[in-house]
Coordinates of C-alpha atoms and ligand atoms in Angstrom, one line a residue:
M3 CA 8.5 31.4 71.4
R4 CA 8.5 34.0 68.9
I5 CA 10.6 33.7 65.6
L6 CA 11.4 36.4 63.3
G7 CA 11.2 35.5 59.7
I8 CA 12.9 37.5 56.7
E9 CA 11.9 36.7 53.3
T10 CA 13.9 38.7 50.3
S11 CA 13.6 35.7 47.4
C12 CA 12.2 37.8 44.9
D13 CA 10.6 41.4 44.7
E14 CA 9.0 41.4 48.2
T15 CA 11.0 42.6 51.1
S16 CA 9.3 41.0 54.4
A17 CA 9.5 40.5 57.7
A18 CA 7.4 39.0 60.0
V19 CA 7.0 37.6 63.8
V20 CA 5.2 34.3 64.6
E21 CA 4.6 32.9 67.8
E22 CA 4.0 29.4 68.8
T23 CA 0.5 28.7 70.5
G24 CA 0.9 25.7 72.6
D25 CA -1.6 24.0 70.9
A26 CA -0.5 21.0 68.4
A27 CA -3.6 21.3 66.3
T28 CA -2.9 25.0 65.3
P29 CA 0.6 25.4 66.1
W30 CA 1.4 28.8 65.0
A31 CA -0.3 32.3 65.4
V32 CA 0.8 35.8 63.2
R33 CA 1.8 38.8 65.3
S34 CA 3.0 40.8 62.6
N35 CA 3.8 40.5 58.7
V36 CA 4.9 43.3 57.0
V37 CA 5.5 43.2 52.9
A38 CA 7.4 45.9 51.1
S39 CA 6.3 45.3 47.4
Q40 CA 8.8 46.4 44.6
V41 CA 6.0 45.6 41.8
A42 CA 5.7 49.5 41.1
I43 CA 9.7 49.8 39.9
H44 CA 9.6 46.7 38.0
R45 CA 6.2 47.0 36.2
E46 CA 8.0 49.6 33.8
W47 CA 10.4 46.8 33.1
G48 CA 7.5 44.1 32.4
G49 CA 9.2 41.9 34.9
V50 CA 11.3 41.7 37.6
V51 CA 14.8 43.4 37.3
P52 CA 17.1 41.3 39.6
E53 CA 19.5 44.1 39.8
L54 CA 17.0 46.9 40.7
A55 CA 15.4 44.1 43.2
S56 CA 18.4 43.1 45.0
R57 CA 19.5 47.1 45.5
Q58 CA 16.0 47.8 46.9
H59 CA 15.8 44.9 49.1
I60 CA 19.0 46.6 50.4
R61 CA 17.1 50.0 51.3
D62 CA 14.1 48.4 52.2
I63 CA 15.3 45.4 54.8
C64 CA 16.1 47.6 57.9
G65 CA 12.6 49.3 58.0
V66 CA 10.5 46.2 57.2
V67 CA 12.0 44.6 60.1
E68 CA 11.7 47.1 62.6
R69 CA 7.9 47.8 61.5
A70 CA 7.3 44.0 61.7
L71 CA 8.8 44.0 65.2
A72 CA 7.0 47.0 66.4
D73 CA 3.8 45.8 65.0
A74 CA 4.1 42.4 67.1
G75 CA 5.1 44.6 70.5
T76 CA 8.4 42.8 70.2
A77 CA 11.9 43.3 71.2
W78 CA 15.1 41.4 70.0
S79 CA 15.0 40.1 73.4
D80 CA 11.7 38.6 73.3
L81 CA 12.7 36.2 70.4
G82 CA 13.8 32.6 70.3
A83 CA 15.2 32.7 66.8
V84 CA 15.7 33.9 63.3
A85 CA 14.7 32.2 60.1
V86 CA 15.4 33.4 56.6
T87 CA 14.5 32.2 52.9
Q88 CA 17.9 30.8 52.0
G89 CA 16.5 29.8 48.4
P90 CA 15.3 29.3 45.7
G91 CA 15.3 32.6 44.1
L92 CA 17.1 35.4 42.6
V93 CA 20.7 34.9 44.3
G94 CA 21.5 38.9 44.7
S95 CA 18.1 39.8 46.9
L96 CA 18.2 36.4 49.0
L97 CA 21.7 37.5 49.7
V98 CA 20.4 40.5 51.3
G99 CA 18.3 38.5 53.5
V100 CA 20.6 36.1 54.7
S101 CA 23.2 38.5 55.1
F102 CA 20.7 40.6 57.4
A103 CA 19.2 37.5 59.4
K104 CA 23.2 36.2 59.9
A105 CA 24.1 39.8 61.4
A106 CA 20.7 40.1 63.6
A107 CA 21.1 36.6 64.9
A108 CA 24.5 36.9 65.9
A109 CA 24.1 40.3 67.5
A110 CA 21.2 38.9 69.5
G111 CA 22.6 35.9 70.1
L112 CA 20.0 33.8 68.8
P113 CA 19.8 30.4 66.5
L114 CA 19.9 30.4 62.9
V115 CA 16.8 28.6 60.6
A116 CA 17.6 28.5 57.1
V117 CA 14.3 28.1 55.4
H118 CA 13.5 26.7 52.0
H119 CA 11.1 29.1 49.9
L120 CA 8.6 26.6 49.2
A121 CA 8.5 25.0 52.4
G122 CA 7.2 28.5 53.3
H123 CA 4.8 28.0 51.3
I124 CA 3.4 24.6 52.1
E125 CA 3.5 26.0 55.7
S126 CA 1.6 28.7 54.8
L127 CA -1.5 26.1 55.2
V128 CA -1.1 24.9 58.2
L129 CA -0.2 28.5 59.9
Q130 CA -3.6 29.5 58.2
N131 CA -5.5 26.5 58.6
G132 CA -3.7 24.3 61.3
E133 CA -2.1 21.3 61.0
L134 CA -3.4 19.5 57.8
P135 CA -4.9 15.7 57.7
L136 CA -2.4 13.4 56.5
P137 CA -1.5 12.4 54.0
S138 CA -1.6 15.4 52.1
V139 CA -1.2 16.2 48.5
V140 CA -0.1 20.1 48.4
L141 CA 0.1 22.2 45.0
V142 CA 2.9 24.9 45.2
V143 CA 1.7 27.2 42.3
S144 CA 3.7 30.6 41.9
G145 CA 5.6 32.9 39.4
G146 CA 8.7 30.2 39.4
H147 CA 6.8 27.1 40.5
T148 CA 4.2 24.7 39.5
N149 CA 5.1 21.7 41.8
L150 CA 2.7 18.7 43.4
Y151 CA 4.0 17.3 46.8
L152 CA 2.9 14.6 48.9
V153 CA 3.1 15.5 53.0
E154 CA 3.2 12.2 54.8
R155 CA 4.5 13.8 57.8
P156 CA 4.9 17.3 59.1
G157 CA 8.0 18.8 57.8
S158 CA 8.4 16.4 55.2
Y159 CA 7.6 17.1 51.3
Q160 CA 7.9 14.6 48.8
L161 CA 8.1 16.0 45.0
L162 CA 5.2 14.1 43.2
S163 CA 5.4 15.9 39.9
R164 CA 6.1 19.7 38.2
T165 CA 5.8 22.0 35.1
R166 CA 8.1 20.9 32.5
D167 CA 8.2 24.4 31.1
D168 CA 6.7 27.7 32.7
A169 CA 5.0 27.6 36.2
A170 CA 1.4 28.7 35.8
G171 CA 2.0 32.2 37.3
E172 CA 4.8 32.7 34.6
A173 CA 2.3 32.1 32.0
Y174 CA -0.3 34.6 33.5
D175 CA 2.6 37.2 33.5
K176 CA 3.7 36.5 29.7
V177 CA -0.1 36.3 28.5
A178 CA -0.8 39.5 30.4
K179 CA 2.3 41.1 28.7
L180 CA 1.5 40.0 25.5
L181 CA -2.3 41.3 26.1
G182 CA -0.6 44.7 27.1
L183 CA -1.7 44.3 30.6
G184 CA 1.5 44.8 32.7
Y185 CA 2.9 43.1 35.3
P186 CA 2.5 41.0 37.3
G187 CA -0.2 39.8 35.4
G188 CA -2.1 37.2 37.7
P189 CA -3.9 39.8 39.4
V190 CA -5.2 41.5 36.2
I191 CA -6.0 38.6 34.1
D192 CA -7.9 37.1 37.4
R193 CA -10.2 40.3 37.4
L194 CA -10.7 40.7 33.5
A195 CA -11.7 37.1 33.2
K196 CA -14.6 38.0 35.3
D197 CA -16.2 39.9 32.4
G198 CA -15.4 36.9 29.7
N199 CA -16.7 33.9 28.3
D200 CA -14.2 31.1 29.1
R201 CA -15.3 29.0 26.5
A202 CA -15.0 32.0 23.3
I203 CA -11.6 30.6 22.5
A204 CA -10.3 27.5 22.1
L205 CA -7.2 27.0 23.5
P206 CA -5.2 23.7 24.1
T207 CA -4.6 21.5 27.3
T208 CA -1.5 19.7 27.8
R209 CA -1.7 16.5 29.0
L210 CA 1.5 14.5 29.7
T211 CA 1.9 10.9 29.6
H212 CA 5.5 10.3 29.7
A213 CA 8.4 10.4 31.9
D214 CA 10.6 13.3 31.7
R215 CA 14.1 12.3 30.6
N216 CA 15.3 15.5 32.8
A217 CA 13.5 13.4 35.8
P218 CA 13.3 9.7 35.4
E219 CA 12.6 9.3 38.8
L220 CA 8.9 10.9 38.3
K221 CA 6.4 9.0 36.8
G222 CA 5.6 12.2 34.6
D223 CA 1.9 11.7 33.7
L224 CA 1.2 14.3 36.7
D225 CA 3.3 16.9 35.3
F226 CA 2.2 20.1 33.9
S227 CA 3.2 22.2 30.7
F228 CA 1.6 25.6 30.3
S229 CA 4.0 26.7 27.4
G230 CA 2.0 25.7 24.8
L231 CA -1.1 27.4 26.0
K232 CA 1.3 30.8 26.0
T233 CA 1.9 30.0 22.7
A234 CA -1.6 29.3 21.2
V235 CA -2.6 32.9 23.0
L236 CA 0.1 34.6 21.1
R237 CA -1.2 33.0 18.0
H238 CA -4.5 33.6 18.1
V239 CA -4.0 37.3 19.1
L240 CA -1.9 37.9 16.2
A241 CA -4.3 36.1 13.7
R242 CA -6.8 38.5 15.3
T243 CA -4.4 41.8 14.9
G244 CA -2.8 40.6 11.6
E245 CA 0.2 41.1 13.0
Q246 CA 2.9 38.8 11.7
P247 CA 6.7 38.9 13.5
R248 CA 8.5 37.7 10.4
G249 CA 9.6 34.5 10.3
A250 CA 7.5 33.6 13.9
N251 CA 8.3 30.1 14.8
M252 CA 6.2 30.6 18.2
T253 CA 6.7 27.1 19.1
R254 CA 10.6 27.1 20.1
D255 CA 9.4 29.2 22.9
S256 CA 8.6 26.3 24.7
D257 CA 12.0 25.6 25.0
V258 CA 12.6 28.4 28.0
A259 CA 15.5 27.5 30.0
Q260 CA 15.1 24.7 32.4
G261 CA 16.3 26.6 34.9
S262 CA 13.0 28.4 34.8
N263 CA 11.3 26.3 37.3
V264 CA 14.0 25.6 39.5
A265 CA 15.3 29.1 40.3
Q266 CA 12.5 31.6 41.3
G267 CA 11.9 34.8 39.6
S268 CA 11.4 33.1 36.3
N269 CA 9.6 36.3 35.2
V270 CA 12.6 38.1 35.2
A271 CA 12.4 41.1 32.6
Q272 CA 15.0 40.9 30.2
D273 CA 13.8 37.3 29.1
S274 CA 17.4 36.1 30.2
N275 CA 15.8 32.6 30.7
V276 CA 14.8 32.0 27.3
A277 CA 16.7 29.4 25.7
E278 CA 19.2 30.4 23.0
G279 CA 17.5 29.7 19.6
S280 CA 14.1 30.7 20.8
N281 CA 12.6 32.9 18.3
R282 CA 14.0 36.7 18.5
A283 CA 11.1 38.1 16.7
Q284 CA 8.6 37.0 19.2
R285 CA 11.1 37.7 22.4
S286 CA 11.1 41.2 21.5
L287 CA 7.2 41.3 20.8
V288 CA 6.4 39.8 24.3
A289 CA 9.4 42.1 25.8
Q290 CA 8.0 45.2 24.8
G291 CA 4.9 44.5 26.2
F292 CA 3.1 44.3 22.6
S293 CA -0.2 45.5 23.0
P294 CA -2.7 44.4 20.5
A295 CA -5.7 46.4 19.5
L296 CA -8.2 44.4 20.2
P297 CA -11.7 45.1 21.8
E298 CA -12.0 44.9 25.6
Q299 CA -14.6 42.3 25.9
E300 CA -12.5 40.0 23.3
I301 CA -9.7 40.5 25.8
A302 CA -12.0 39.7 28.8
D303 CA -12.6 36.8 26.7
I304 CA -9.1 35.7 26.0
A305 CA -8.3 36.2 29.6
A306 CA -11.0 34.1 30.6
S307 CA -10.7 31.1 28.0
F308 CA -6.8 31.2 29.1
Q309 CA -7.6 31.1 32.8
R310 CA -10.2 28.4 32.5
V311 CA -7.4 26.0 31.1
V312 CA -4.6 26.8 33.6
V313 CA -7.3 26.5 36.3
T314 CA -8.7 22.8 35.2
A315 CA -5.5 21.5 34.8
L316 CA -3.9 22.6 38.0
V317 CA -7.2 21.1 40.1
E318 CA -7.4 18.1 37.9
R319 CA -3.7 17.0 38.1
L320 CA -4.3 17.9 42.2
F321 CA -7.1 15.3 42.4
D322 CA -5.4 13.1 40.2
A323 CA -2.7 12.6 42.7
A324 CA -5.0 12.7 46.0
R325 CA -6.8 10.0 44.6
R326 CA -3.8 8.2 43.7
Y327 CA -1.8 8.7 46.8
G328 CA -4.7 8.0 48.9
A329 CA -4.7 11.8 50.3
A330 CA -6.9 12.5 53.8
S331 CA -6.6 16.3 52.3
V332 CA -5.5 18.8 49.4
G333 CA -3.7 22.1 49.6
V334 CA -2.9 24.8 47.4
A335 CA -0.4 27.4 48.2
G336 CA 1.9 30.0 46.5
G337 CA 1.3 33.3 44.4
V338 CA -1.6 31.6 42.2
S339 CA -3.5 30.4 44.9
A340 CA -4.7 34.2 45.3
N341 CA -6.7 33.4 41.9
S342 CA -10.3 33.5 42.6
R343 CA -11.3 31.0 39.9
L344 CA -8.6 28.4 41.2
R345 CA -10.1 29.5 44.9
A346 CA -14.0 28.7 43.8
D347 CA -13.4 25.7 41.5
L348 CA -11.0 23.7 44.2
K349 CA -13.9 24.3 46.9
T350 CA -16.4 22.9 44.0
R351 CA -14.4 19.9 43.8
G352 CA -13.3 19.5 47.2
E353 CA -16.9 19.6 48.3
A354 CA -17.9 17.2 45.3
R355 CA -14.7 14.8 46.1
E356 CA -15.8 14.9 49.9
L357 CA -12.0 16.0 50.6
P358 CA -11.1 18.6 53.2
T359 CA -9.4 21.4 50.9
F360 CA -6.9 23.9 52.0
L361 CA -5.8 27.7 51.2
P362 CA -3.7 30.0 52.5
S363 CA -5.3 33.4 53.1
L364 CA -4.6 36.3 50.0
A365 CA -1.8 37.6 52.4
L366 CA -0.2 34.4 52.9
S367 CA -0.7 33.4 49.3
T368 CA 2.0 35.6 47.8
D369 CA 5.4 36.1 49.0
N370 CA 5.6 37.1 52.9
A371 CA 7.6 36.2 55.9
A372 CA 5.4 35.0 57.8
M373 CA 5.3 31.6 56.0
I374 CA 9.1 31.6 56.3
A375 CA 8.7 32.1 60.2
A376 CA 6.3 28.9 60.2
A377 CA 8.5 27.1 58.5
G378 CA 11.4 28.2 60.3
L379 CA 9.7 27.2 63.6
R380 CA 9.0 23.5 62.1
K381 CA 12.6 23.2 61.4
L382 CA 13.7 24.7 64.6
R383 CA 11.7 22.1 66.4
A384 CA 13.1 19.3 64.6
G385 CA 16.5 20.5 65.6
H386 CA 17.9 21.8 62.8
T387 CA 19.7 25.3 62.8
A388 CA 22.2 26.7 60.3
S389 CA 25.6 27.9 61.0
F390 CA 26.9 31.5 60.4
D391 CA 28.6 30.7 57.0
L392 CA 25.3 29.8 55.5
N393 CA 25.2 30.9 51.9
A394 CA 22.1 31.7 49.6
D395 CA 21.6 29.2 46.8
A396 CA 19.3 30.5 44.0
A397 CA 19.1 26.6 43.2
L398 CA 18.4 25.5 46.3
P399 CA 16.6 21.6 46.5
L400 CA 13.8 20.8 48.6
Ligands
LIG22 O1 4.6 33.1 45.3 P1 4.6 34.7 44.5 O2 4.2 35.8 45.1 O3 6.2 34.5 43.9 C1 7.0 33.5 43.7 O4 7.3 32.9 44.2 O5 7.1 33.2 42.5 O6 3.8 34.5 43.2 C2 3.7 35.4 42.0 C3 2.8 35.1 41.1 C4 2.8 35.8 39.8 O7 3.4 34.9 38.5 C5 1.7 36.6 39.7 O8 1.5 36.7 38.5 C6 0.9 35.3 40.3 O9 1.8 34.8 41.7 N1 -0.3 35.6 40.9 C7 -1.6 35.4 40.7 C8 -2.9 36.2 41.0 N2 -1.9 37.1 42.0 C9 -0.7 36.8 42.2 N3 -2.0 34.9 39.2 C10 -3.4 34.4 39.0 N4 -4.1 34.8 39.7 C11 -3.9 35.8 40.7 N5 -5.2 36.7 41.2
LIG23 ZN1 6.4 32.6 46.3

């Protein structure tokens, strides 16, 4: 069977055709995967502007779907189902994909499958590598999420831990912004860090030991926190450049709204998710894309030092969880899994621990519809279809 996948949760309009192979070990093959990125539109604003994103999805969706079908040599009558990201994400963006998918499925007489965006990221590992040795511990690390999951059976995802504040990708985006490097921050910091000394600047590592009051069901000691690190980079830059926003209380920025790790698109431009009471001076400083007058080498050193702390925290917590849960494999998916240092460190650590480690290809790391199609096939084969009153859900739980 061939399935059409549609993904519009943030600032990428994507459609893909994925086909079942008939081989249980490597169940799916990508026939096409078209991504129309809106990065150029949002870069100007320093982050994703939800209203602009949804309007652009409307302009792009028809052409992107037609192109995905053409690239796959597939007609509507060749399809067995339509899968779409229901959430989490920006609600206006999600609505475009959900409405399109419902209309298309109804018109073509096809079943509709609702997919959780993070299930898509997790299944990108299977789409790329075949079924993972189970149980597997999978880290989903993106602009909106930093979550560890235990996968005991195919299609079952048990949340083990998450970030208490900023997602890792969000920290990349914020640090890039305060270094004047533009949006999105991950790829540019990744590139600059290659020329930097990763020990040049002492930055704090946060190790949580207690349960989160907001999630008492989780033990908490596998949780992540990146807000203090981002603030430390800001303090360092301000100290080096002599810029002092009046009355700055940088630690308050750790109060970035709870929703930031629930709804995707936490890197929204207007800092709308900064909690009340967070420092106005810093907010405007960062929102304006504060551009410090630092030498290029020093910016590279900051990028490398920041990246070392983020990647070390991600890799250590992943392997801690793998040991605790007796994992037969580990995986990392989501936009930040495109990071070159994360990929390299993961490989080294996996070999040292003799634990198979899995990553998606670069094209399947950042948001794309092929992963949504794959997760859709998984759900369809488990007997789950959606009705035509399906609605987008910005904070959909997994
Ligand atoms: O999964 P994704 O495309 O969208 C969300 O679901 O959020 O992830 C986007 C995030 C952004 O924060 C971006 O800065 C980050 O992934 N990212 C990277 C790299 N490429 C993208 N972070 C670090 N290194 C990269 N090479
Ligand atoms: Zn994503």
